[in-house]
Short mmCIF file of C-alpha atoms in Angstrom, two decimals:
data_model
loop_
_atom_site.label_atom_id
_atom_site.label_comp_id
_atom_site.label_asym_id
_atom_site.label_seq_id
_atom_site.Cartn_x
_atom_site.Cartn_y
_atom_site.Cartn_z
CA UNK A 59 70.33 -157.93 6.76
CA UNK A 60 71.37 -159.07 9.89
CA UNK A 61 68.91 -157.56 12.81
CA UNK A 62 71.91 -156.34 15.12
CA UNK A 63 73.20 -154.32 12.16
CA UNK A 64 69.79 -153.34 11.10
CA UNK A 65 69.25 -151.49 14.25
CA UNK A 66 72.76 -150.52 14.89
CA UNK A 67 72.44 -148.02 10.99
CA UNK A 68 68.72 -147.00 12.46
CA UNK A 69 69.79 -145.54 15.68
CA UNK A 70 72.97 -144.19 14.77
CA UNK A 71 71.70 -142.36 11.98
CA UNK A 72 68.41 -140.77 14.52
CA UNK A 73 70.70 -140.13 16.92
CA UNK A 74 73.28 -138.30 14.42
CA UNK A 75 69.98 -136.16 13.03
CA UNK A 76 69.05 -135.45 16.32
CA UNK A 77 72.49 -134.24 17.70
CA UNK A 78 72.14 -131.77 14.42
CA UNK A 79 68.93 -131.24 15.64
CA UNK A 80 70.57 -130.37 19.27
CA UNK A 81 73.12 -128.33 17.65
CA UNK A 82 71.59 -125.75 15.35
CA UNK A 83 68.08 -125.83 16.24
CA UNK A 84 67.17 -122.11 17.24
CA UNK A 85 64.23 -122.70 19.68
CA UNK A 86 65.78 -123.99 22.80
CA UNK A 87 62.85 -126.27 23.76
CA UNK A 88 63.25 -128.01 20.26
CA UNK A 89 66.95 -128.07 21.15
CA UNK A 90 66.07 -130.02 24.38
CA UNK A 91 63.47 -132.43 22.94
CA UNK A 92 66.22 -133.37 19.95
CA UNK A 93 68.22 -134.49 22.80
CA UNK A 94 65.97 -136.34 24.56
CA UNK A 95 65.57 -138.11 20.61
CA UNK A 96 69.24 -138.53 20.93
CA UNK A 97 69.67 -140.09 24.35
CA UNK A 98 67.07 -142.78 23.65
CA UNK A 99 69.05 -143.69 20.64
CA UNK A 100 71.91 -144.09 22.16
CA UNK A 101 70.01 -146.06 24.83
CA UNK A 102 68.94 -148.51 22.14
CA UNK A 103 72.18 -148.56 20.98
CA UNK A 104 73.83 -149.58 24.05
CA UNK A 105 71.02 -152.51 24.00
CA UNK A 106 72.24 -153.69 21.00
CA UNK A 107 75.54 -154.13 22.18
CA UNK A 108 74.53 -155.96 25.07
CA UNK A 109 74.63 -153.71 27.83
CA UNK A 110 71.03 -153.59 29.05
CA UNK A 111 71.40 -152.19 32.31
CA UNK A 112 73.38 -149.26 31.27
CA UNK A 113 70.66 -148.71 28.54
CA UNK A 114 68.28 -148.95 31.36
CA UNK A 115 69.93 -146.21 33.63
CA UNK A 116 70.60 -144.26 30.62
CA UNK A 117 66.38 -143.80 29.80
CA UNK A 118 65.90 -143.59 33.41
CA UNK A 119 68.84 -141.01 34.62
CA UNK A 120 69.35 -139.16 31.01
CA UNK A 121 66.35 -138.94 28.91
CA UNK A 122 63.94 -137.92 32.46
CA UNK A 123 65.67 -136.74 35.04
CA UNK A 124 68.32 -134.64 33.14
CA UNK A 125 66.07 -133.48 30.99
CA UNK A 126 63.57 -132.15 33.48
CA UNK A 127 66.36 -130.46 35.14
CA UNK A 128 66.82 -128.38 31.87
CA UNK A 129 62.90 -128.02 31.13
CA UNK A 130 62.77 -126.57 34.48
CA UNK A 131 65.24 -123.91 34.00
CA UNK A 132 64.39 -123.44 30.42
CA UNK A 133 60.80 -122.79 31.71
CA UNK A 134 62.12 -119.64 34.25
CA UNK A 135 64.75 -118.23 31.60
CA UNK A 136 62.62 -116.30 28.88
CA UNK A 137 63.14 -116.64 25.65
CA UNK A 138 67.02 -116.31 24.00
CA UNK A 139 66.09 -113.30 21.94
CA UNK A 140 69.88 -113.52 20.31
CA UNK A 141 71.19 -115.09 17.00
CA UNK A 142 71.54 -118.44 17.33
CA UNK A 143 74.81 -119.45 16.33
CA UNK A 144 77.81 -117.09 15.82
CA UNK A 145 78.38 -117.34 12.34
CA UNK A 146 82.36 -116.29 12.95
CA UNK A 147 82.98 -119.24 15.03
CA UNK A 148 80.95 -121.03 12.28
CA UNK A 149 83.20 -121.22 9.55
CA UNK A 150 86.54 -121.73 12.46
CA UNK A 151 84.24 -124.93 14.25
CA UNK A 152 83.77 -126.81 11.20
CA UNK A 153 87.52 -127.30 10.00
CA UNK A 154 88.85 -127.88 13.01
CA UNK A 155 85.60 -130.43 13.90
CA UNK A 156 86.49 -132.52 11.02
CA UNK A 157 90.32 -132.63 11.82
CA UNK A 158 89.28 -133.49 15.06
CA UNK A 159 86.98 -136.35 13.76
CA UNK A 160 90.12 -137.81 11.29
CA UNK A 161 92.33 -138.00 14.26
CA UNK A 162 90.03 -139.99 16.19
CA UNK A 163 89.41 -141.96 13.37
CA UNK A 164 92.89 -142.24 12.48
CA UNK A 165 93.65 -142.88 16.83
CA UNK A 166 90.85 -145.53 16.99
CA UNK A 167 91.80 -147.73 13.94
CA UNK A 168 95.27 -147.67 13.70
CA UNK A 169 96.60 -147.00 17.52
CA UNK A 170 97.70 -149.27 19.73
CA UNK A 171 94.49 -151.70 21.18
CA UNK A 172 96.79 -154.30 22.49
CA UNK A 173 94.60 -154.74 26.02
CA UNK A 174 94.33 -157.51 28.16
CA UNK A 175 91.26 -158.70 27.59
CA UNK A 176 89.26 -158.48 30.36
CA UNK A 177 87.56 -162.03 31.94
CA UNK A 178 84.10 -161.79 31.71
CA UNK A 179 84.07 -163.94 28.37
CA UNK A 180 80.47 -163.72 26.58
CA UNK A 181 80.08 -167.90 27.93
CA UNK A 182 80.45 -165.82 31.46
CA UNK A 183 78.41 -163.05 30.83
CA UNK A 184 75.53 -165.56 28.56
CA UNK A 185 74.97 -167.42 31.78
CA UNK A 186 75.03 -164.75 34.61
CA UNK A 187 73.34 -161.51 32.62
CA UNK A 188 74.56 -158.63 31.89
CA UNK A 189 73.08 -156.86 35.29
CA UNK A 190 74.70 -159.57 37.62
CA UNK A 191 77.92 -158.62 35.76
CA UNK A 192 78.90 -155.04 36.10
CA UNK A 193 77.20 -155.60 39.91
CA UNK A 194 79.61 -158.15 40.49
CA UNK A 195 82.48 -155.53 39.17
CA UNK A 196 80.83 -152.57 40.80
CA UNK A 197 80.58 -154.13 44.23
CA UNK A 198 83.64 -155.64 44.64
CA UNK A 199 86.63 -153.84 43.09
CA UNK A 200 84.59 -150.75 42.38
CA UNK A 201 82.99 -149.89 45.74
CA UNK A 202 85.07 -147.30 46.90
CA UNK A 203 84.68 -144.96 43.84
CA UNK A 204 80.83 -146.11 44.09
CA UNK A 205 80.26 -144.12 47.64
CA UNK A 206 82.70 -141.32 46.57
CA UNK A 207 80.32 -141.11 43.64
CA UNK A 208 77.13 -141.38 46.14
CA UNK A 209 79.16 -138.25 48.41
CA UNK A 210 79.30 -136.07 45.03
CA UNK A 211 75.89 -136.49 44.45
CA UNK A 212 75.26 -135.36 47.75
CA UNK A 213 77.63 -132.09 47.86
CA UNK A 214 76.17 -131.57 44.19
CA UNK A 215 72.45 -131.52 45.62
CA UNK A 216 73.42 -129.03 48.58
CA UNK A 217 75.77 -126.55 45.79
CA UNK A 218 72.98 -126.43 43.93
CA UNK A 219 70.24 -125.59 46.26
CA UNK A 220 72.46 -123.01 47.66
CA UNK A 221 73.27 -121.54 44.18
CA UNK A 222 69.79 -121.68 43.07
CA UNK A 223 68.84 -119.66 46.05
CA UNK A 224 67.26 -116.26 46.09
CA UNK A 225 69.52 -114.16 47.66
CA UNK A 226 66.82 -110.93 47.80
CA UNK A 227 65.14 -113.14 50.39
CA UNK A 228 68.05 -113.36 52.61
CA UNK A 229 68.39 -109.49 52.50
CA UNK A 230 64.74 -109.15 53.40
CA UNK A 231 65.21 -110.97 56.85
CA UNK A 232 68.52 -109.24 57.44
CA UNK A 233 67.04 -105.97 56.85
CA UNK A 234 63.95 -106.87 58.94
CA UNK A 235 66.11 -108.32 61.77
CA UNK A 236 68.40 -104.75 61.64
CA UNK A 237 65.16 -102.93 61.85
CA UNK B 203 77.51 -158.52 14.65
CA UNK B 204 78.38 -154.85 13.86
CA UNK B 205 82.43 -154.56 14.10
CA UNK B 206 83.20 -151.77 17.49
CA UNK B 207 84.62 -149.63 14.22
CA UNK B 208 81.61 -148.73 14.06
CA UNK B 209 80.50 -147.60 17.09
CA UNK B 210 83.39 -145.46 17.72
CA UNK B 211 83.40 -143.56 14.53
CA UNK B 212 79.54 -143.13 15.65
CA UNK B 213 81.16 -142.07 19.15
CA UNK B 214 83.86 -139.40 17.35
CA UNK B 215 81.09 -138.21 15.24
CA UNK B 216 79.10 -137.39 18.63
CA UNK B 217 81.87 -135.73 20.19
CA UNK B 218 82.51 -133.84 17.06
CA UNK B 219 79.27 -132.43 16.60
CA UNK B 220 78.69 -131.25 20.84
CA UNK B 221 82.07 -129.77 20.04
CA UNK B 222 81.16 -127.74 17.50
CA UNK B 223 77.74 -126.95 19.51
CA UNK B 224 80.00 -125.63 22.29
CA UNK B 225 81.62 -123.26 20.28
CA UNK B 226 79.61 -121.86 18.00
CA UNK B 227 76.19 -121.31 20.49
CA UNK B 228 75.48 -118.26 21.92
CA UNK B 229 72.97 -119.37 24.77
CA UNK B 230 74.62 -121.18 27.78
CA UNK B 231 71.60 -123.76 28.01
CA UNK B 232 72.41 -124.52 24.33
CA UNK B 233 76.06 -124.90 25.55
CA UNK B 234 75.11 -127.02 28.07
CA UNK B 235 73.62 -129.31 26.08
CA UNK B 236 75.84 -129.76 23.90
CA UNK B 237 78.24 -131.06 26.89
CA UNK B 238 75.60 -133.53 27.48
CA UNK B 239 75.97 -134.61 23.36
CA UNK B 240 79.79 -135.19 24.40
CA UNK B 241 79.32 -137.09 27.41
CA UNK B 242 77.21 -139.28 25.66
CA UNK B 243 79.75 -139.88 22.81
CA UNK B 244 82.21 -141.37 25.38
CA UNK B 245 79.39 -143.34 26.88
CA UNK B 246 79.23 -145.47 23.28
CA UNK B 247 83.07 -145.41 22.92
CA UNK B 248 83.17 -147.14 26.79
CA UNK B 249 80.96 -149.59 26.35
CA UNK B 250 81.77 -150.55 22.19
CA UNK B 251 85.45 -151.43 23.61
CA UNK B 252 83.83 -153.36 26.77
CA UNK B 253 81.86 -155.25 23.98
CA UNK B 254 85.43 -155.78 22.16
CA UNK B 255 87.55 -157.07 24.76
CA UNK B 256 85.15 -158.94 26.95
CA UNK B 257 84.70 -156.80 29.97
CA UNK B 258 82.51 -154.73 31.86
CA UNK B 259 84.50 -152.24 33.71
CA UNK B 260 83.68 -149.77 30.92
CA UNK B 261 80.14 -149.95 31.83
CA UNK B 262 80.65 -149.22 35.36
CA UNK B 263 82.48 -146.26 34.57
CA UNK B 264 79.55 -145.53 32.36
CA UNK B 265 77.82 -145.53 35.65
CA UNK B 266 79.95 -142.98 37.01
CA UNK B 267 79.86 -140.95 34.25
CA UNK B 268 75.87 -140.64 34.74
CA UNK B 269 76.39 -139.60 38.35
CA UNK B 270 78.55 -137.01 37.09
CA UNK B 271 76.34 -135.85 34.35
CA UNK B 272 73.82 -135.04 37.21
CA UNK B 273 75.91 -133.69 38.93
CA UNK B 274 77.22 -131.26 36.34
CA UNK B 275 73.63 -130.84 35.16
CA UNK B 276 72.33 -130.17 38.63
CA UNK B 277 75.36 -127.51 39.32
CA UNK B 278 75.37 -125.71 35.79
CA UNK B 279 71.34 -124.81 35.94
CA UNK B 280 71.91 -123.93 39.34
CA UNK B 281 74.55 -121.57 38.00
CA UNK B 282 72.69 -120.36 35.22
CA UNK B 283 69.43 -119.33 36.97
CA UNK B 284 72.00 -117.41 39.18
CA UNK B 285 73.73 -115.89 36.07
CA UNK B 286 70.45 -115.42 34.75
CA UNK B 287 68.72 -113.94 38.38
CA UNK B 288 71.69 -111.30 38.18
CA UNK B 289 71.65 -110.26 34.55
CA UNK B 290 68.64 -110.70 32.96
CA UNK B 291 70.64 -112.21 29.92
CA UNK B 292 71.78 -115.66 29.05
CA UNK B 293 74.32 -114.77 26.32
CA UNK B 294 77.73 -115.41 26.34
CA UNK B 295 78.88 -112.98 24.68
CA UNK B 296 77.94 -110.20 26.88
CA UNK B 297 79.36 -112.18 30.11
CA UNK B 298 82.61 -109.63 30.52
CA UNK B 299 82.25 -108.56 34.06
CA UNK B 300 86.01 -109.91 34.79
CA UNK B 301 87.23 -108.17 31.69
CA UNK B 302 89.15 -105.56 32.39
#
Protein backbone atom coordinates (compact mmCIF):
# COMPACT_ATOMS: atom_id res chain seq x y z
CA UNK A 1 0.00 0.00 0.00
CA UNK A 2 0.81 3.18 -1.19
CA UNK A 3 2.28 5.48 1.87
CA UNK A 4 -0.05 8.60 1.06
CA UNK A 5 -3.05 6.26 1.39
CA UNK A 6 -1.55 4.45 4.25
CA UNK A 7 -1.60 7.50 6.33
CA UNK A 8 -4.56 9.12 4.82
CA UNK A 9 -6.97 5.51 6.46
CA UNK A 10 -4.64 6.04 9.83
CA UNK A 11 -5.54 9.55 10.57
CA UNK A 12 -8.92 9.62 9.38
CA UNK A 13 -9.93 6.78 11.27
CA UNK A 14 -8.01 8.50 14.90
CA UNK A 15 -9.45 11.46 14.13
CA UNK A 16 -13.12 9.90 13.53
CA UNK A 17 -12.55 7.90 17.14
CA UNK A 18 -11.52 10.88 18.64
CA UNK A 19 -14.41 13.21 17.43
CA UNK A 20 -16.62 10.19 19.15
CA UNK A 21 -14.39 10.57 21.78
CA UNK A 22 -15.21 14.57 21.74
CA UNK A 23 -18.77 13.86 21.42
CA UNK A 24 -19.97 11.47 24.10
CA UNK A 25 -17.21 11.41 26.44
CA UNK A 26 -18.78 12.47 29.92
CA UNK A 27 -15.69 13.99 31.67
CA UNK A 28 -15.15 17.29 30.04
CA UNK A 29 -11.33 17.24 30.37
CA UNK A 30 -11.34 13.82 28.43
CA UNK A 31 -13.69 15.63 26.04
CA UNK A 32 -10.96 18.34 25.52
CA UNK A 33 -7.90 16.06 25.28
CA UNK A 34 -9.98 13.82 22.45
CA UNK A 35 -9.94 16.97 20.60
CA UNK A 36 -6.67 17.92 20.90
CA UNK A 37 -6.22 13.86 19.42
CA UNK A 38 -8.46 15.08 16.72
CA UNK A 39 -6.86 18.34 15.64
CA UNK A 40 -3.43 16.76 15.28
CA UNK A 41 -4.99 14.29 12.97
CA UNK A 42 -6.36 16.46 10.96
CA UNK A 43 -3.04 18.36 11.03
CA UNK A 44 -1.35 15.27 9.62
CA UNK A 45 -3.90 15.00 7.32
CA UNK A 46 -3.61 18.28 5.80
CA UNK A 47 0.30 17.25 5.46
CA UNK A 48 -0.55 14.58 3.45
CA UNK A 49 -2.29 16.52 1.08
CA UNK A 50 0.37 18.87 0.70
CA UNK A 51 -0.49 21.76 2.61
CA UNK A 52 2.28 22.00 5.20
CA UNK A 53 1.92 25.36 6.36
CA UNK A 54 -1.68 25.14 7.13
CA UNK A 55 -0.81 21.86 9.02
CA UNK A 56 1.74 23.92 10.72
CA UNK A 57 -0.66 26.78 11.92
CA UNK A 58 -3.17 24.24 12.61
CA UNK A 59 -0.71 22.39 15.64
CA UNK A 60 0.41 25.75 16.50
CA UNK A 61 -3.07 27.91 16.62
CA UNK A 62 -5.57 24.74 17.27
CA UNK A 63 -4.12 21.96 19.18
CA UNK A 64 -2.20 24.84 21.92
CA UNK A 65 -3.54 27.88 21.94
CA UNK A 66 -7.28 26.93 21.55
CA UNK A 67 -7.01 24.38 23.66
CA UNK A 68 -5.49 26.24 26.57
CA UNK A 69 -8.15 28.71 26.17
CA UNK A 70 -10.68 25.88 27.07
CA UNK A 71 -8.34 24.17 29.84
CA UNK A 72 -8.35 27.50 31.36
CA UNK A 73 -11.98 27.92 31.67
CA UNK A 74 -12.59 24.30 32.19
CA UNK A 75 -10.16 24.66 35.18
CA UNK A 76 -12.53 27.73 36.94
CA UNK A 77 -16.00 25.99 35.96
CA UNK A 78 -16.46 23.00 38.51
CA UNK A 79 -17.41 20.00 37.57
CA UNK A 80 -20.79 19.44 35.08
CA UNK A 81 -22.64 17.49 37.71
CA UNK A 82 -25.59 16.90 34.88
CA UNK A 83 -26.32 13.91 32.48
CA UNK A 84 -24.27 14.02 29.79
CA UNK A 85 -26.16 13.82 26.78
CA UNK A 86 -29.97 14.33 26.51
CA UNK A 87 -31.09 11.11 25.57
CA UNK A 88 -34.44 12.83 23.80
CA UNK A 89 -32.40 14.72 21.42
CA UNK A 90 -30.49 11.39 21.12
CA UNK A 91 -32.64 9.34 19.20
CA UNK A 92 -33.93 12.96 16.94
CA UNK A 93 -29.74 13.79 16.27
CA UNK A 94 -28.94 10.56 14.84
CA UNK A 95 -31.57 10.35 11.88
CA UNK A 96 -31.36 13.54 10.90
CA UNK A 97 -27.16 13.32 11.23
CA UNK A 98 -27.13 10.59 8.77
CA UNK A 99 -29.56 12.35 6.26
CA UNK A 100 -27.44 15.12 6.66
CA UNK A 101 -24.24 13.01 5.90
CA UNK A 102 -26.13 11.32 2.48
CA UNK A 103 -26.82 14.73 1.20
CA UNK A 104 -23.39 15.81 1.45
CA UNK A 105 -22.36 12.76 0.07
CA UNK A 106 -24.86 12.79 -2.52
CA UNK A 107 -23.87 17.11 -3.02
CA UNK A 108 -20.10 16.30 -3.14
CA UNK A 109 -20.09 13.42 -5.73
CA UNK A 110 -22.65 14.09 -8.00
CA UNK A 111 -23.06 18.17 -7.95
CA UNK A 112 -21.78 20.39 -10.13
CA UNK A 113 -17.54 20.72 -9.68
CA UNK A 114 -17.11 22.34 -12.99
CA UNK A 115 -14.38 25.13 -11.49
CA UNK A 116 -11.82 26.87 -13.14
CA UNK A 117 -9.01 25.41 -12.07
CA UNK A 118 -7.04 27.57 -10.29
CA UNK A 119 -3.09 28.33 -11.64
CA UNK A 120 -0.86 27.23 -9.22
CA UNK A 121 -0.27 23.82 -11.16
CA UNK A 122 1.68 21.18 -8.82
CA UNK A 123 5.06 22.00 -11.54
CA UNK A 124 4.31 25.68 -9.84
CA UNK A 125 3.77 24.79 -6.51
CA UNK A 126 6.89 21.63 -6.74
CA UNK A 127 9.32 24.41 -7.40
CA UNK A 128 8.23 27.39 -5.15
CA UNK A 129 6.78 25.33 -1.83
CA UNK A 130 3.83 25.20 -0.57
CA UNK A 131 4.58 28.24 2.09
CA UNK A 132 5.81 30.66 -0.74
CA UNK A 133 2.43 29.80 -2.35
CA UNK A 134 -0.54 30.70 -0.28
CA UNK A 135 2.00 33.87 0.82
CA UNK A 136 2.13 34.83 -2.59
CA UNK A 137 -1.97 34.54 -2.68
CA UNK A 138 -2.34 35.94 0.79
CA UNK A 139 -0.27 39.04 0.17
CA UNK A 140 -1.33 40.09 -2.92
CA UNK A 141 -5.02 39.54 -3.71
CA UNK A 142 -5.81 38.60 -0.15
CA UNK A 143 -4.39 41.50 1.91
CA UNK A 144 -7.27 43.39 2.59
CA UNK A 145 -9.32 40.55 4.26
CA UNK A 146 -5.78 39.69 5.96
CA UNK A 147 -5.79 43.13 8.21
CA UNK A 148 -9.63 42.99 8.58
CA UNK A 149 -8.83 39.57 9.98
CA UNK A 150 -5.77 41.11 12.15
CA UNK A 151 -8.69 44.11 13.39
CA UNK A 152 -11.09 41.10 14.56
CA UNK A 153 -8.55 39.61 16.43
CA UNK A 154 -8.02 42.72 18.04
CA UNK A 155 -11.83 43.73 18.93
CA UNK A 156 -12.07 39.87 19.88
CA UNK A 157 -9.11 40.28 22.52
CA UNK A 158 -10.69 43.60 24.06
CA UNK A 159 -14.69 41.76 24.06
CA UNK A 160 -13.27 39.25 25.78
CA UNK A 161 -11.30 40.86 28.46
CA UNK A 162 -14.22 43.01 29.08
CA UNK A 163 -16.64 40.01 29.26
CA UNK A 164 -14.37 38.01 31.33
CA UNK A 165 -14.28 40.82 33.78
CA UNK A 166 -15.40 40.76 37.35
CA UNK A 167 -17.99 43.04 37.61
CA UNK A 168 -18.18 42.76 41.81
CA UNK A 169 -14.87 44.61 41.55
CA UNK A 170 -16.22 47.48 39.71
CA UNK A 171 -19.04 47.81 42.35
CA UNK A 172 -16.46 47.76 45.11
CA UNK A 173 -14.72 51.04 43.82
CA UNK A 174 -18.06 52.62 43.00
CA UNK A 175 -19.31 51.96 46.34
CA UNK A 176 -16.01 53.08 47.93
CA UNK A 177 -15.86 56.24 45.74
CA UNK A 178 -19.87 57.03 46.88
CA UNK A 179 -18.73 56.55 50.39
CA UNK B 1 -2.69 9.40 -4.30
CA UNK B 2 -5.93 9.20 -2.22
CA UNK B 3 -8.92 10.51 -4.64
CA UNK B 4 -10.45 14.23 -2.70
CA UNK B 5 -13.70 11.64 -2.40
CA UNK B 6 -12.20 10.79 0.24
CA UNK B 7 -11.40 13.52 2.13
CA UNK B 8 -14.69 15.06 1.89
CA UNK B 9 -16.77 12.17 2.96
CA UNK B 10 -14.04 12.28 5.94
CA UNK B 11 -14.99 16.16 6.04
CA UNK B 12 -19.12 15.37 6.07
CA UNK B 13 -18.49 12.73 8.54
CA UNK B 14 -16.76 15.55 10.83
CA UNK B 15 -19.42 17.91 10.42
CA UNK B 16 -21.92 15.24 11.07
CA UNK B 17 -20.67 14.08 14.20
CA UNK B 18 -19.97 18.11 15.93
CA UNK B 19 -23.54 18.36 14.71
CA UNK B 20 -24.88 15.86 16.55
CA UNK B 21 -22.47 16.97 19.61
CA UNK B 22 -24.24 20.35 19.41
CA UNK B 23 -27.46 19.05 19.88
CA UNK B 24 -27.54 16.46 22.00
CA UNK B 25 -24.86 18.02 24.94
CA UNK B 26 -26.01 19.48 27.83
CA UNK B 27 -22.78 21.46 28.97
CA UNK B 28 -21.99 24.62 26.86
CA UNK B 29 -18.09 23.83 26.95
CA UNK B 30 -19.09 20.43 25.45
CA UNK B 31 -21.12 22.52 22.90
CA UNK B 32 -18.41 24.51 22.21
CA UNK B 33 -16.34 22.00 21.27
CA UNK B 34 -18.16 20.45 19.24
CA UNK B 35 -18.25 23.83 17.02
CA UNK B 36 -14.60 23.48 16.98
CA UNK B 37 -15.19 19.52 15.48
CA UNK B 38 -17.24 21.47 12.65
CA UNK B 39 -14.89 24.07 11.87
CA UNK B 40 -12.40 21.64 11.43
CA UNK B 41 -14.52 19.51 9.01
CA UNK B 42 -14.62 22.48 6.56
CA UNK B 43 -10.94 23.02 7.11
CA UNK B 44 -10.34 19.32 5.24
CA UNK B 45 -13.18 19.98 2.71
CA UNK B 46 -11.14 23.57 1.78
CA UNK B 47 -8.07 22.36 1.36
CA UNK B 48 -9.05 18.48 -0.35
CA UNK B 49 -10.71 20.72 -3.26
CA UNK B 50 -7.49 23.17 -3.30
CA UNK B 51 -5.55 19.80 -3.71
CA UNK B 52 -8.19 18.93 -6.65
CA UNK B 53 -8.18 21.87 -8.72
CA UNK B 54 -4.69 23.18 -8.30
CA UNK B 55 -5.02 26.16 -6.08
CA UNK B 56 -4.36 27.59 -2.89
CA UNK B 57 -6.95 30.12 -2.15
CA UNK B 58 -8.71 27.44 -0.07
CA UNK B 59 -5.86 27.38 2.23
CA UNK B 60 -5.81 30.97 2.82
CA UNK B 61 -9.26 30.95 3.73
CA UNK B 62 -8.23 28.13 5.97
CA UNK B 63 -6.17 30.84 7.46
CA UNK B 64 -9.02 32.93 8.10
CA UNK B 65 -10.99 30.44 9.38
CA UNK B 66 -8.26 29.89 12.28
CA UNK B 67 -8.40 33.60 13.11
CA UNK B 68 -11.95 33.17 13.49
CA UNK B 69 -11.85 30.07 15.51
CA UNK B 70 -9.87 32.24 18.08
CA UNK B 71 -11.81 34.56 17.90
CA UNK B 72 -14.99 32.63 18.57
CA UNK B 73 -13.04 30.59 21.11
CA UNK B 74 -11.68 33.65 22.84
CA UNK B 75 -15.41 35.34 22.91
CA UNK B 76 -17.50 32.11 23.86
CA UNK B 77 -15.20 31.29 27.20
CA UNK B 78 -15.33 34.78 27.85
CA UNK B 79 -19.09 34.39 27.73
CA UNK B 80 -19.28 31.34 29.55
CA UNK B 81 -17.22 32.27 32.65
CA UNK B 82 -19.74 35.24 32.63
CA UNK B 83 -22.76 32.83 32.29
CA UNK B 84 -21.08 30.76 34.65
CA UNK B 85 -19.91 33.93 37.29
CA UNK B 86 -23.82 34.75 37.28
CA UNK B 87 -25.39 31.34 37.69
CA UNK B 88 -23.37 28.98 39.17
CA UNK B 89 -24.56 26.45 36.40
CA UNK B 90 -23.30 25.60 32.98
CA UNK B 91 -26.38 23.72 31.68
CA UNK B 92 -28.36 24.57 28.96
CA UNK B 93 -31.20 23.49 29.83
CA UNK B 94 -31.81 25.61 32.76
CA UNK B 95 -30.69 28.91 30.70
CA UNK B 96 -34.57 30.38 30.51
CA UNK B 97 -34.13 33.78 31.93
CA UNK B 98 -35.71 35.35 28.53
CA UNK B 99 -38.51 32.84 28.69
CA UNK B 100 -41.41 34.24 29.45
Amino acid sequence: MELTSLSFWIFSTLAVLSAIGVVFLKNIVYAVLSLISTLIMVSGLFFTMGAELIGALQIIIYAVAIVVFYVLVISTVPEFKGETIDPNYMFVSLPVGFLIFIELAYVSLYGAWKSNVGMFTSEVIKEMGNVKAVASVLFTKYLFPFEVASIILLVAMIGAIIIGKKDHVIEEEASNGSL
Amino acid sequence: MVPYEYYVALSGLLLVLGLIGVIIRKNIIAILLSTELMLNAVNIAFVAFDMKLADVSGQVFVFFILTIAAAEAAIGLGLIMAIYRLRKDVDVNTLTELKL
